[in-house]
Coordinates of C-alpha atoms and ligand atoms in Angstrom, one line a residue:
X6 CA -51.9 -17.9 -1.2
X7 CA -49.9 -19.7 1.1
X8 CA -48.0 -21.4 -1.5
X9 CA -47.3 -18.4 -3.3
X10 CA -45.6 -16.9 -0.6
X11 CA -43.8 -20.2 0.5
X12 CA -42.4 -19.9 -3.3
X13 CA -41.3 -16.2 -3.3
X14 CA -39.7 -17.4 0.3
X15 CA -37.9 -20.2 -1.2
X16 CA -36.9 -18.3 -4.3
X17 CA -35.7 -15.2 -2.4
X18 CA -34.0 -18.1 0.1
X19 CA -32.1 -19.5 -2.9
X20 CA -31.4 -15.8 -4.0
X21 CA -29.4 -15.0 -0.8
X22 CA -27.3 -17.8 -0.4
X23 CA -26.7 -17.5 -4.3
X24 CA -24.9 -14.4 -3.4
X25 CA -23.1 -15.4 -0.2
X26 CA -21.9 -18.3 -2.1
X27 CA -21.0 -16.3 -5.2
X28 CA -19.1 -13.8 -2.6
X29 CA -17.4 -16.5 -0.4
X30 CA -15.9 -18.1 -3.9
X31 CA -14.5 -14.5 -4.7
X32 CA -12.5 -14.2 -1.3
X33 CA -11.9 -17.7 -1.1
X34 CA -10.3 -17.0 -4.7
X35 CA -8.0 -14.3 -2.8
X36 CA -7.2 -16.6 -0.2
X37 CA -3.6 -17.1 -1.1
X38 CA -3.0 -13.6 -2.3
X39 CA -4.0 -12.5 1.2
X40 CA -1.5 -15.2 2.9
X41 CA 1.2 -14.4 0.5
X42 CA 1.5 -10.2 1.4
X43 CA 5.3 -10.3 -0.6
X44 CA 5.4 -10.3 -4.3
X45 CA 8.1 -9.6 -7.2
X46 CA 7.0 -7.1 -9.8
X47 CA 9.6 -7.4 -13.1
X48 CA 9.8 -4.5 -15.1
X49 CA 11.4 -6.3 -18.2
X50 CA 11.1 -5.3 -22.1
X51 CA 12.7 -3.4 -25.1
X52 CA 13.3 -0.1 -22.6
X53 CA 15.5 -2.1 -20.3
X54 CA 18.0 -2.1 -22.8
X55 CA 17.9 1.7 -23.2
X56 CA 18.7 1.9 -19.7
X57 CA 16.9 5.0 -19.7
X58 CA 19.2 6.9 -22.2
X59 CA 18.3 7.6 -25.8
X60 CA 21.4 8.7 -28.5
X61 CA 22.9 10.2 -25.8
X62 CA 20.1 12.1 -23.6
X63 CA 18.9 11.1 -20.3
X64 CA 15.3 10.2 -20.0
X65 CA 12.9 13.5 -20.9
X66 CA 11.3 15.4 -17.7
X67 CA 13.2 14.3 -14.7
X68 CA 10.3 12.4 -13.2
X69 CA 9.5 9.8 -15.5
X70 CA 10.4 6.3 -15.8
X71 CA 12.7 4.7 -17.9
X72 CA 9.9 2.3 -19.3
X73 CA 8.4 5.6 -20.8
X74 CA 11.3 6.3 -22.6
X75 CA 9.7 5.7 -26.2
X76 CA 6.9 8.0 -25.4
X77 CA 8.8 10.9 -23.4
X78 CA 11.8 10.9 -25.7
X79 CA 9.6 10.5 -28.8
X80 CA 11.5 7.7 -30.4
X81 CA 10.2 6.0 -33.6
X82 CA 8.5 2.7 -33.7
X83 CA 11.4 1.5 -36.0
X84 CA 14.2 2.6 -33.9
X85 CA 12.7 1.9 -30.7
X86 CA 12.9 -2.1 -32.4
X87 CA 16.3 -1.9 -33.0
X88 CA 16.9 -2.2 -29.0
X89 CA 16.0 -5.8 -29.3
X90 CA 19.3 -6.2 -30.5
X91 CA 20.9 -5.5 -27.2
X92 CA 19.6 -8.7 -25.2
X93 CA 21.9 -11.1 -24.4
X94 CA 20.3 -14.5 -25.0
X95 CA 23.2 -16.4 -23.3
X96 CA 22.6 -14.9 -19.9
X97 CA 19.0 -14.4 -20.0
X98 CA 17.7 -16.8 -17.7
X99 CA 14.1 -16.3 -15.8
X100 CA 14.7 -18.9 -13.4
X101 CA 17.3 -16.9 -11.6
X102 CA 14.3 -14.1 -11.3
X103 CA 12.6 -16.9 -9.6
X104 CA 15.2 -18.4 -7.7
X105 CA 15.7 -14.4 -6.2
X106 CA 11.7 -14.1 -5.3
X107 CA 12.4 -17.3 -4.0
X108 CA 15.2 -16.2 -1.8
X109 CA 13.7 -12.9 -0.9
X110 CA 10.6 -14.7 0.5
X111 CA 8.2 -13.5 -2.2
X112 CA 5.3 -15.9 -2.6
X113 CA 4.2 -14.5 -6.2
X114 CA 6.2 -13.0 -9.5
X115 CA 4.2 -10.5 -12.0
X116 CA 6.0 -9.7 -15.1
X117 CA 5.6 -7.4 -18.0
X118 CA 4.3 -9.2 -20.8
X119 CA 3.2 -5.9 -22.5
X120 CA 4.0 -2.7 -21.4
X121 CA 2.8 0.5 -22.5
X122 CA 5.2 0.2 -25.6
X123 CA 3.2 -2.3 -26.8
X124 CA 6.1 -4.9 -27.4
X125 CA 5.1 -8.5 -26.3
X126 CA 7.5 -10.3 -24.5
X127 CA 6.0 -13.8 -25.4
X128 CA 5.9 -15.2 -29.0
X129 CA 2.6 -13.6 -29.7
X130 CA 1.2 -14.4 -32.7
X131 CA -0.5 -11.3 -32.9
X132 CA 1.4 -9.2 -35.3
X133 CA 5.0 -9.0 -35.3
X134 CA 5.8 -7.0 -32.5
X135 CA 7.5 -9.1 -29.9
X136 CA 10.8 -9.5 -28.4
X137 CA 11.4 -12.8 -30.1
X138 CA 10.5 -11.6 -33.6
X139 CA 12.3 -8.2 -33.1
X140 CA 15.4 -9.6 -31.6
X141 CA 15.6 -12.7 -33.7
X142 CA 15.6 -15.2 -30.8
X143 CA 13.3 -18.1 -30.6
X144 CA 13.0 -17.4 -27.2
X145 CA 9.7 -17.0 -25.2
X146 CA 10.5 -15.8 -21.7
X147 CA 7.4 -16.1 -20.4
X148 CA 6.8 -19.3 -21.2
X149 CA 10.7 -19.6 -19.3
X150 CA 9.2 -18.1 -16.1
X151 CA 5.6 -20.0 -16.4
X152 CA 7.6 -23.2 -16.6
X153 CA 10.6 -22.1 -13.7
X154 CA 7.6 -20.7 -11.4
X155 CA 5.9 -24.2 -11.6
X156 CA 8.9 -25.9 -10.8
X157 CA 9.6 -23.8 -7.8
X158 CA 5.9 -23.2 -6.3
X159 CA 5.7 -19.7 -7.5
X160 CA 2.4 -18.3 -8.4
X161 CA 2.9 -16.2 -11.5
X162 CA 0.7 -12.8 -12.4
X163 CA 0.4 -11.1 -15.7
X164 CA 1.2 -7.0 -16.1
X165 CA -0.6 -6.3 -19.2
X166 CA -1.0 -2.6 -20.7
X167 CA -4.5 -2.8 -21.8
X168 CA -5.4 0.7 -22.0
X169 CA -2.1 2.2 -23.4
X170 CA -0.2 1.4 -26.4
X171 CA 2.1 3.0 -28.4
X172 CA 2.7 0.2 -31.0
X173 CA -1.2 -0.1 -32.6
X174 CA -1.8 3.1 -34.4
X175 CA -5.3 3.2 -32.6
X176 CA -4.2 2.2 -29.0
X177 CA -4.1 5.0 -26.6
X178 CA -1.2 7.4 -26.0
X179 CA -1.3 10.4 -23.9
X180 CA -0.5 12.6 -26.6
X181 CA -3.9 12.2 -28.4
X182 CA -5.0 14.8 -25.9
X183 CA -3.5 17.4 -28.3
X184 CA -3.5 15.6 -31.4
X185 CA -7.1 14.7 -31.6
X186 CA -8.3 11.2 -30.1
X187 CA -8.5 7.8 -32.1
X188 CA -12.0 7.2 -32.7
X189 CA -14.2 4.9 -30.3
X190 CA -14.6 2.4 -33.5
X191 CA -10.6 2.6 -33.9
X192 CA -10.2 2.3 -30.2
X193 CA -12.4 -1.0 -30.5
X194 CA -10.3 -2.1 -33.4
X195 CA -7.4 -2.1 -31.3
X196 CA -9.5 -3.5 -28.5
X197 CA -10.8 -6.6 -30.5
X198 CA -7.8 -7.5 -32.7
X199 CA -5.0 -6.9 -30.2
X200 CA -5.7 -6.8 -26.6
X201 CA -8.8 -9.5 -26.4
X202 CA -6.4 -11.7 -28.8
X203 CA -3.1 -11.5 -26.9
X204 CA -5.1 -12.3 -23.6
X205 CA -6.5 -15.0 -24.9
X206 CA -3.3 -16.1 -25.8
X207 CA -2.0 -15.5 -22.3
X208 CA -4.6 -17.3 -20.5
X209 CA -4.4 -20.3 -22.7
X210 CA -0.6 -21.0 -23.5
X211 CA 1.1 -20.8 -19.8
X212 CA -0.5 -22.9 -17.8
X213 CA -2.1 -21.4 -14.5
X214 CA -2.2 -17.8 -14.0
X215 CA -2.6 -16.6 -10.7
X216 CA -3.4 -13.1 -11.8
X217 CA -3.5 -10.2 -14.2
X218 CA -2.4 -6.9 -13.3
X219 CA -4.2 -4.5 -15.7
X220 CA -2.4 -0.7 -15.4
X221 CA -5.3 2.0 -15.7
X222 CA -4.7 4.5 -13.1
X223 CA -8.1 6.7 -14.0
X224 CA -11.5 5.3 -14.0
X225 CA -13.0 4.1 -17.3
X226 CA -15.4 6.8 -17.5
X227 CA -12.5 9.3 -18.0
X228 CA -11.0 7.4 -20.4
X229 CA -11.4 6.1 -24.1
X230 CA -12.3 2.6 -23.0
X231 CA -16.2 1.4 -22.7
X232 CA -17.4 -0.5 -19.8
X233 CA -18.6 -3.5 -22.1
X234 CA -14.8 -3.7 -23.2
X235 CA -13.5 -4.3 -19.8
X236 CA -16.5 -6.6 -19.2
X237 CA -15.7 -8.5 -22.2
X238 CA -12.1 -8.8 -20.9
X239 CA -13.4 -9.8 -17.2
X240 CA -15.3 -12.4 -19.0
X241 CA -12.4 -13.7 -21.4
X242 CA -10.4 -14.4 -17.9
X243 CA -12.9 -15.9 -16.1
X244 CA -13.8 -18.6 -19.1
X245 CA -9.9 -19.6 -19.6
X246 CA -9.0 -19.0 -15.8
X247 CA -11.8 -19.6 -13.7
X248 CA -9.3 -18.6 -10.4
X249 CA -6.9 -16.1 -11.7
X250 CA -7.3 -12.8 -9.5
X251 CA -8.1 -9.5 -11.4
X252 CA -6.7 -6.3 -9.8
X253 CA -8.6 -2.7 -9.8
X254 CA -6.8 -1.0 -11.9
X255 CA -8.7 -2.6 -14.7
X256 CA -10.4 0.6 -14.3
X257 CA -13.5 -1.0 -12.8
X258 CA -14.3 0.4 -8.9
X259 CA -13.3 -2.7 -6.4
X260 CA -16.2 -4.7 -6.1
X261 CA -16.5 -8.5 -5.5
X262 CA -17.8 -8.9 -9.2
X263 CA -15.3 -8.4 -11.5
X264 CA -12.3 -7.1 -9.6
X265 CA -10.7 -9.5 -6.8
X266 CA -7.5 -7.1 -5.3
X267 CA -7.5 -3.4 -4.9
X268 CA -3.9 -1.9 -6.6
X269 CA -3.3 1.4 -4.8
X270 CA -1.3 4.1 -6.5
X271 CA 2.4 3.6 -7.2
X272 CA 4.6 3.5 -3.9
X273 CA 1.3 4.4 -2.1
X274 CA 0.7 2.6 1.4
X275 CA -2.4 2.0 3.0
X276 CA -3.3 4.8 5.7
X277 CA -6.4 2.5 7.0
X278 CA -7.6 -0.8 7.6
X279 CA -9.4 -2.0 4.2
X280 CA -11.0 -5.6 4.4
X281 CA -11.3 -6.0 0.9
X282 CA -8.0 -7.5 -0.7
X283 CA -5.1 -5.4 -1.4
X284 CA -1.4 -4.6 -2.3
X285 CA 0.8 -1.7 -3.4
X286 CA 3.3 -1.9 -5.9
X287 CA 6.4 -0.1 -5.1
X288 CA 9.8 -0.3 -7.3
X289 CA 13.2 -0.5 -5.2
X290 CA 14.5 2.4 -7.4
X291 CA 12.7 5.2 -9.0
X292 CA 12.0 3.8 -12.4
X293 CA 10.4 0.6 -12.7
X294 CA 12.5 -0.4 -15.6
X295 CA 15.9 -0.8 -15.4
X296 CA 17.6 3.0 -15.5
X297 CA 21.4 3.2 -15.6
X298 CA 21.0 6.9 -14.6
X299 CA 19.6 6.8 -11.6
X300 CA 21.2 5.8 -8.2
X301 CA 18.1 5.7 -5.9
X302 CA 17.5 2.7 -4.2
X303 CA 15.1 2.1 -1.3
X304 CA 16.6 1.2 2.1
X305 CA 15.8 -2.2 3.0
X306 CA 14.5 -0.6 6.1
X307 CA 11.9 1.0 3.8
X308 CA 10.9 -2.3 2.2
X309 CA 9.9 -3.6 5.5
X310 CA 8.2 -0.4 6.6
X311 CA 6.2 -0.9 3.2
X312 CA 5.7 -4.7 3.9
X313 CA 5.1 -4.3 7.4
X314 CA 2.8 -1.0 7.5
X315 CA 0.9 -2.8 4.8
X316 CA 0.1 -6.0 6.5
X317 CA -0.8 -4.3 9.4
X318 CA -3.7 -2.6 7.7
X319 CA -4.4 -5.6 5.9
X320 CA -2.7 -4.9 2.4
X321 CA 0.4 -7.2 0.5
X322 CA 3.3 -5.6 -0.9
X323 CA 4.7 -5.9 -4.4
X324 CA 8.1 -5.2 -4.8
X325 CA 9.6 -3.9 -8.3
X326 CA 13.0 -5.1 -9.8
X327 CA 14.1 -3.8 -13.3
X328 CA 16.8 -6.6 -14.4
X329 CA 18.9 -5.2 -17.5
X330 CA 18.9 -6.4 -21.2
X331 CA 21.4 -9.3 -20.4
X332 CA 18.7 -10.4 -17.6
X333 CA 21.3 -10.0 -14.4
X334 CA 19.6 -7.8 -11.7
X335 CA 21.9 -5.0 -10.4
X336 CA 23.7 -5.9 -7.4
X337 CA 21.4 -2.9 -5.1
X338 CA 18.5 -5.0 -5.9
X339 CA 19.8 -8.1 -5.0
X340 CA 21.5 -7.4 -1.9
X341 CA 18.6 -6.0 -0.5
X342 CA 16.1 -8.7 -1.3
X343 CA 19.0 -11.3 0.1
X344 CA 18.3 -9.1 3.3
X345 CA 14.7 -8.9 3.4
X346 CA 14.8 -12.6 2.4
X347 CA 17.0 -13.6 5.4
X348 CA 14.4 -11.4 7.9
X349 CA 11.6 -13.3 6.8
X350 CA 13.2 -16.5 7.2
X351 CA 13.6 -15.7 10.9
X352 CA 10.3 -13.8 11.3
X353 CA 8.3 -14.4 8.3
X354 CA 5.5 -16.2 11.1
X355 CA 4.7 -12.3 11.6
X356 CA 4.4 -11.7 7.9
X357 CA 2.5 -14.5 6.1
X358 CA -1.1 -15.2 6.4
X359 CA -1.2 -12.2 8.5
X360 CA -3.5 -9.4 9.1
X361 CA -3.8 -6.1 10.8
X362 CA -6.2 -5.3 14.1
X363 CA -8.8 -3.3 12.9
X364 CA -7.8 -0.3 15.3
X365 CA -9.1 2.9 14.2
X366 CA -5.6 4.9 15.7
X367 CA -3.4 1.9 14.3
X368 CA -0.6 4.4 14.4
X369 CA 2.1 3.1 17.3
X370 CA 5.5 5.2 16.9
X371 CA 7.8 2.3 17.6
X372 CA 6.2 0.3 14.7
X373 CA 3.4 -1.9 13.3
X374 CA 1.1 -5.0 14.7
X375 CA 0.1 -7.8 12.9
X376 CA -2.0 -11.0 13.6
X377 CA -3.5 -14.5 12.9
X378 CA -5.3 -17.1 14.2
X379 CA -3.7 -20.6 15.2
X380 CA -6.3 -23.3 16.0
X381 CA -7.7 -21.5 19.3
X382 CA -5.4 -19.2 19.9
X383 CA -4.4 -15.8 18.5
X384 CA -1.0 -14.5 17.9
X385 CA -0.2 -10.5 17.7
X386 CA 3.4 -9.6 16.7
X387 CA 4.6 -6.1 17.5
X388 CA 7.1 -5.5 14.8
X389 CA 9.4 -3.0 16.9
X390 CA 11.3 -0.8 14.4
X391 CA 12.1 1.6 17.0
X392 CA 13.3 0.3 19.9
X393 CA 12.3 2.4 22.7
X394 CA 15.0 4.0 24.9
X395 CA 13.2 3.4 28.2
X396 CA 12.5 -0.5 27.1
X397 CA 9.2 -0.6 27.5
X398 CA 6.7 -1.0 24.8
X399 CA 4.0 0.2 24.9
X400 CA 0.8 -1.8 22.9
X401 CA -2.8 0.5 22.8
X402 CA -5.9 -1.1 21.7
X403 CA -6.0 -5.0 23.4
X404 CA -8.5 -5.4 25.9
X405 CA -8.4 -9.3 26.0
X406 CA -5.5 -10.6 28.4
X407 CA -2.2 -12.2 26.6
X408 CA -1.4 -16.0 28.1
X409 CA 2.2 -14.7 27.4
X410 CA 4.6 -12.5 25.7
X411 CA 8.0 -13.4 24.7
X412 CA 10.5 -12.0 22.5
X413 CA 11.6 -13.8 18.8
X414 CA 15.0 -14.2 18.1
X415 CA 14.6 -16.2 14.6
X416 CA 12.6 -19.0 15.9
X417 CA 13.6 -19.1 19.6
X418 CA 11.4 -17.2 21.9
X419 CA 12.5 -15.8 25.4
X420 CA 9.3 -14.6 27.7
X421 CA 8.6 -11.3 28.3
X422 CA 7.7 -9.8 31.6
X423 CA 4.5 -7.2 31.0
X424 CA 2.1 -5.7 32.4
X425 CA -1.8 -4.8 31.2
X426 CA -4.3 -1.7 32.3
X427 CA -7.5 -2.1 30.4
X428 CA -6.2 -1.9 26.9
X429 CA -2.6 -0.3 27.4
X430 CA -0.1 -3.1 27.3
X431 CA 3.7 -2.4 28.9
X432 CA 6.3 -4.8 27.9
X433 CA 9.8 -5.0 29.6
X434 CA 12.1 -5.0 26.9
X435 CA 15.5 -6.2 27.1
X436 CA 18.7 -3.2 26.3
X437 CA 19.6 -4.2 22.9
X438 CA 17.4 -5.4 20.2
X439 CA 17.6 -8.7 18.9
X440 CA 17.4 -7.5 14.7
X441 CA 19.2 -5.1 13.2
X442 CA 16.2 -4.2 11.1
X443 CA 12.8 -5.0 12.7
X444 CA 12.8 -7.4 16.3
X445 CA 9.3 -9.4 16.7
X446 CA 7.7 -9.4 20.2
X447 CA 4.9 -12.2 20.1
X448 CA 1.8 -11.8 22.1
X449 CA -0.2 -15.0 22.5
X450 CA -3.8 -14.9 23.3
X451 CA -6.6 -17.3 23.7
X452 CA -9.6 -17.5 21.5
X453 CA -10.4 -14.5 19.7
X454 CA -9.0 -10.9 19.9
X455 CA -11.3 -8.3 21.8
X456 CA -10.0 -4.4 20.7
X457 CA -10.6 -1.3 21.9
X458 CA -10.9 0.2 18.6
X459 CA -11.0 3.6 19.2
X460 CA -8.6 4.6 22.0
X461 CA -6.0 7.0 21.7
X462 CA -2.4 4.8 21.2
X463 CA -0.1 5.5 24.2
X464 CA 3.6 7.1 23.4
X465 CA 6.7 6.2 24.0
X466 CA 8.0 7.1 27.4
X467 CA 4.0 7.5 28.0
X468 CA 1.6 10.2 27.5
X469 CA -1.4 10.5 24.9
X470 CA -1.2 12.9 21.7
X471 CA -4.8 13.9 20.9
X472 CA -4.9 14.9 17.6
X473 CA -7.2 15.4 14.5
X474 CA -6.1 12.0 13.2
X475 CA -7.0 9.8 16.2
X476 CA -10.4 11.8 17.4
X477 CA -13.7 9.8 17.3
X478 CA -15.0 12.9 14.4
X479 CA -14.9 11.2 11.0
X480 CA -15.7 14.3 9.5
X481 CA -12.4 16.6 10.6
X482 CA -10.8 18.1 7.7
X483 CA -7.0 17.5 8.2
X484 CA -4.6 20.3 6.5
X485 CA -1.3 19.3 5.2
X486 CA 1.6 21.8 4.7
X487 CA 4.3 21.1 2.8
X488 CA 3.1 17.3 2.1
X489 CA 4.0 16.8 5.7
X490 CA 2.6 17.1 9.2
X491 CA -0.6 15.4 8.7
X492 CA -2.2 16.2 11.7
X493 CA -3.8 19.7 12.0
X494 CA -7.2 21.1 11.5
X495 CA -8.3 24.4 11.1
X496 CA -11.5 24.8 13.4
X497 CA -14.2 27.6 12.7
X498 CA -17.5 28.0 14.9
X499 CA -19.0 25.5 17.1
X500 CA -16.4 23.0 17.1
X501 CA -16.9 19.5 19.0
X502 CA -14.2 17.0 19.0
X503 CA -14.0 14.0 21.1
X504 CA -11.0 11.7 21.9
X505 CA -11.3 8.5 23.8
X506 CA -8.7 7.8 26.1
X507 CA -7.4 4.9 28.3
X508 CA -6.1 6.4 31.6
X509 CA -3.5 3.7 33.1
X510 CA -3.6 4.6 36.8
X511 CA -5.4 7.6 39.2
X512 CA -3.9 11.0 39.4
X513 CA -3.2 14.3 38.0
X514 CA -2.7 14.5 34.0
X515 CA -1.5 17.9 32.5
X516 CA -2.9 19.2 29.2
X517 CA -0.6 20.8 26.8
X518 CA -2.3 22.6 23.8
X519 CA -0.3 23.2 20.6
X520 CA -2.0 25.2 17.9
X521 CA -1.3 28.2 15.6
X522 CA -4.0 31.2 15.9
X523 CA -3.7 33.3 12.9
X524 CA -6.2 36.2 14.0
X525 CA -5.8 39.2 16.2
X526 CA -7.8 37.9 19.2
X527 CA -7.4 35.5 21.7
X528 CA -9.1 32.4 20.8
X529 CA -11.0 30.7 23.5
X530 CA -12.4 27.4 24.1
X531 CA -13.0 24.3 26.7
X532 CA -11.7 20.9 27.3
X533 CA -13.5 18.7 29.8
X534 CA -14.2 15.3 30.9
X535 CA -17.0 14.0 32.7
X536 CA -17.2 16.5 35.7
X537 CA -14.5 18.6 35.0
X538 CA -13.5 21.4 32.9
X539 CA -10.5 23.4 31.7
X540 CA -11.2 27.0 30.2
X541 CA -8.5 27.6 27.5
X542 CA -7.2 30.3 25.8
X543 CA -4.9 30.9 23.0
X544 CA -3.1 34.4 22.1
X545 CA -2.4 35.1 18.5
X546 CA 0.7 33.5 17.0
X547 CA 3.2 34.5 14.8
X548 CA 5.1 33.1 11.5
X549 CA 8.6 31.6 11.8
X550 CA 11.7 31.8 9.6
X551 CA 12.1 28.5 7.5
X552 CA 14.9 29.7 5.8
X553 CA 17.1 32.5 5.8
X554 CA 16.8 35.4 3.4
X555 CA 14.5 33.6 1.2
X556 CA 11.0 35.5 2.6
X557 CA 10.8 31.8 3.5
X558 CA 8.3 31.8 6.6
X559 CA 5.8 29.1 8.3
X560 CA 2.9 29.3 10.9
X561 CA 4.2 29.0 13.9
X562 CA 2.9 26.5 16.4
X563 CA 3.0 27.1 19.9
X564 CA 2.1 24.7 23.1
X565 CA 1.0 26.1 26.3
X566 CA -0.1 24.2 29.4
X567 CA -3.9 24.7 29.6
X568 CA -4.7 23.0 32.9
X569 CA -5.1 19.5 34.8
X570 CA -7.5 16.7 34.9
X571 CA -7.6 14.5 38.6
X572 CA -8.8 11.2 37.6
X573 CA -10.1 9.4 40.6
X574 CA -9.5 5.8 39.2
X575 CA -8.1 4.1 36.0
X576 CA -10.6 4.0 33.2
X577 CA -11.6 4.9 30.0
X578 CA -12.6 8.6 29.4
X579 CA -13.9 11.1 26.7
X580 CA -12.0 13.9 26.9
X581 CA -14.0 16.7 24.1
X582 CA -12.6 20.1 23.1
X583 CA -15.8 22.5 22.5
X584 CA -15.5 25.8 21.1
X585 CA -18.1 28.7 19.9
X586 CA -15.4 30.9 18.1
X587 CA -16.4 31.7 14.2
X588 CA -12.5 33.0 14.0
X589 CA -10.3 30.2 12.7
X590 CA -7.6 28.5 15.0
X591 CA -5.3 25.7 13.6
X592 CA -5.1 23.1 15.8
X593 CA -2.1 20.7 16.2
X594 CA -2.6 18.6 19.2
X595 CA -3.5 18.1 22.9
X596 CA -1.0 16.0 25.2
X597 CA -2.3 14.7 28.5
X598 CA 0.2 13.0 30.1
X599 CA 0.5 12.1 34.3
X600 CA 2.5 14.7 36.0
X601 CA 3.1 12.7 39.2
Ligands
JFZ24 C1 2.0 2.8 -14.1 C2 3.2 2.8 -15.3 O1 2.9 4.4 -16.6 C3 4.7 2.9 -15.0 O2 5.5 2.6 -16.1 C4 4.7 1.4 -14.2 O3 4.2 0.2 -14.7 C5 3.8 1.6 -13.0 C6 3.5 0.2 -12.1 O4 2.3 1.9 -13.6 O5 2.8 4.4 -13.4 C7 1.8 4.8 -12.8 C8 0.5 4.1 -12.1 C9 -0.3 4.9 -11.2 C10 0.1 5.5 -10.4 C11 1.5 6.2 -10.9 C12 2.3 5.9 -11.9 N1 -0.7 6.1 -9.4 O6 -1.8 5.9 -9.3 O7 0.1 7.5 -8.8

């Protein structure tokens, strides 16, 4: 009996340690990716040579991408293939892309080995539909970029369109929703004779591959793909490239077994801290492939915002460029990448190897926080996009006391004066920001950080905005109108909302209330903190005119002072809103501010 129990104990211990080891292996495998934070995406293929135009007609449907040309403009396979003649092989030099990525401070490159059009960029032995064969060149740009990456210490990843393939008669294209699906057996034929064989080539002939970036943005259950097919792909990659990472657009959920990092939607940035590895793909223009008809370019500030906001939530950013068919990268891209690289060269210590602070309300109105460990110290970087007019930087949520705070000017650090009250830190800034784009304030702490995870962030100029987005309640439905102002919530019946606020000094604080009351009756509610209560009432509000002569009206949000609280001493308080009324009230915010 005892022996039997012992055996079970040993067995279960073995099992536990095996699964811990498995998880550790996965996190270890993705460690470089979490440190890298910034990479280059390259969309380059036959579509690059069409430049968003076919026989005098721009790409159909305004909101669509240049790399979708063949599908959107209904181009035949044969005609599409003729685009290969436009490639200028004398000028094409993938090493230049690698050097550009390096200059931009990027740590990895992902290139479209085969996009939805089904054309292989490399010299595939699977069929003849490849850029080398169609263009009559003996160049294999994938081989060349792999060599250049090795030479310059750049990680290389492959984009591979597994789901959609417009070339293979049995590949998926959206039109099949109307014309009738290929059968499962046919689709599997495509899978076995193209996807599997091509991935085998890519995983065998190009050295170490850091990641494969699949591209299916719906769960596989909603697609023609079967789970076994995806698992077959995973198995193949694990076998041939055990260290290669796989992204979540494979079509399986982000779990440690099959998917190594999560890819968010295109140009969709994080909104809260995510513990597992993740990135956002974003393109510097509108299309991903080169489109000569577009003149939209993300500003350098937008690129910083995308990168730094993601790092502040433990994510990364993969920025796409679309080189032309002669290999050149548009000046609009190059100039921005150089600016980003120059900045990263000066301030990259707050980006690479950094993660975010796991603060619930990690939304400061001046910028973002990132952090990293250095021996026994923890460094917090405040990336200031919006230099405060009162030259006071307000950081909320860190309880630990910094040993010093300084302003970075490149690698030079100048000490800054600061005060800390509980988890509120106020830092005195000089009048001028050291950097045109983003300036970096460094806070150094001994040991681990102690966070005040839930407290409401103090606004620039002081004051606390209590919103549906920074309350302690997780179940509040947040309503967005016009896709903007994502803060208001429609409240009905028995509502109770709590906020945790850190009051820096004793005194009287006023409370303003902003809402829209769509009903005919005055709304009533209470707001209290320990021992004090304000009875509030809010009269019906009107519409407001958005544009003249267009019957374009919207709900008017009105603000009203509803009372004051007296705080006898600094400290943490819970502010609670309650209401019994059943009529809807569109709650926007409460504003708590020291009144004298
Ligand atoms: C896909 C491709 O169709 C596109 O050509 C490009 O390669 C891009 C990186 O990925 O497009 C998508 C995929 C997912 C979303 C939007 C566009 N999404 O989730 O919002």
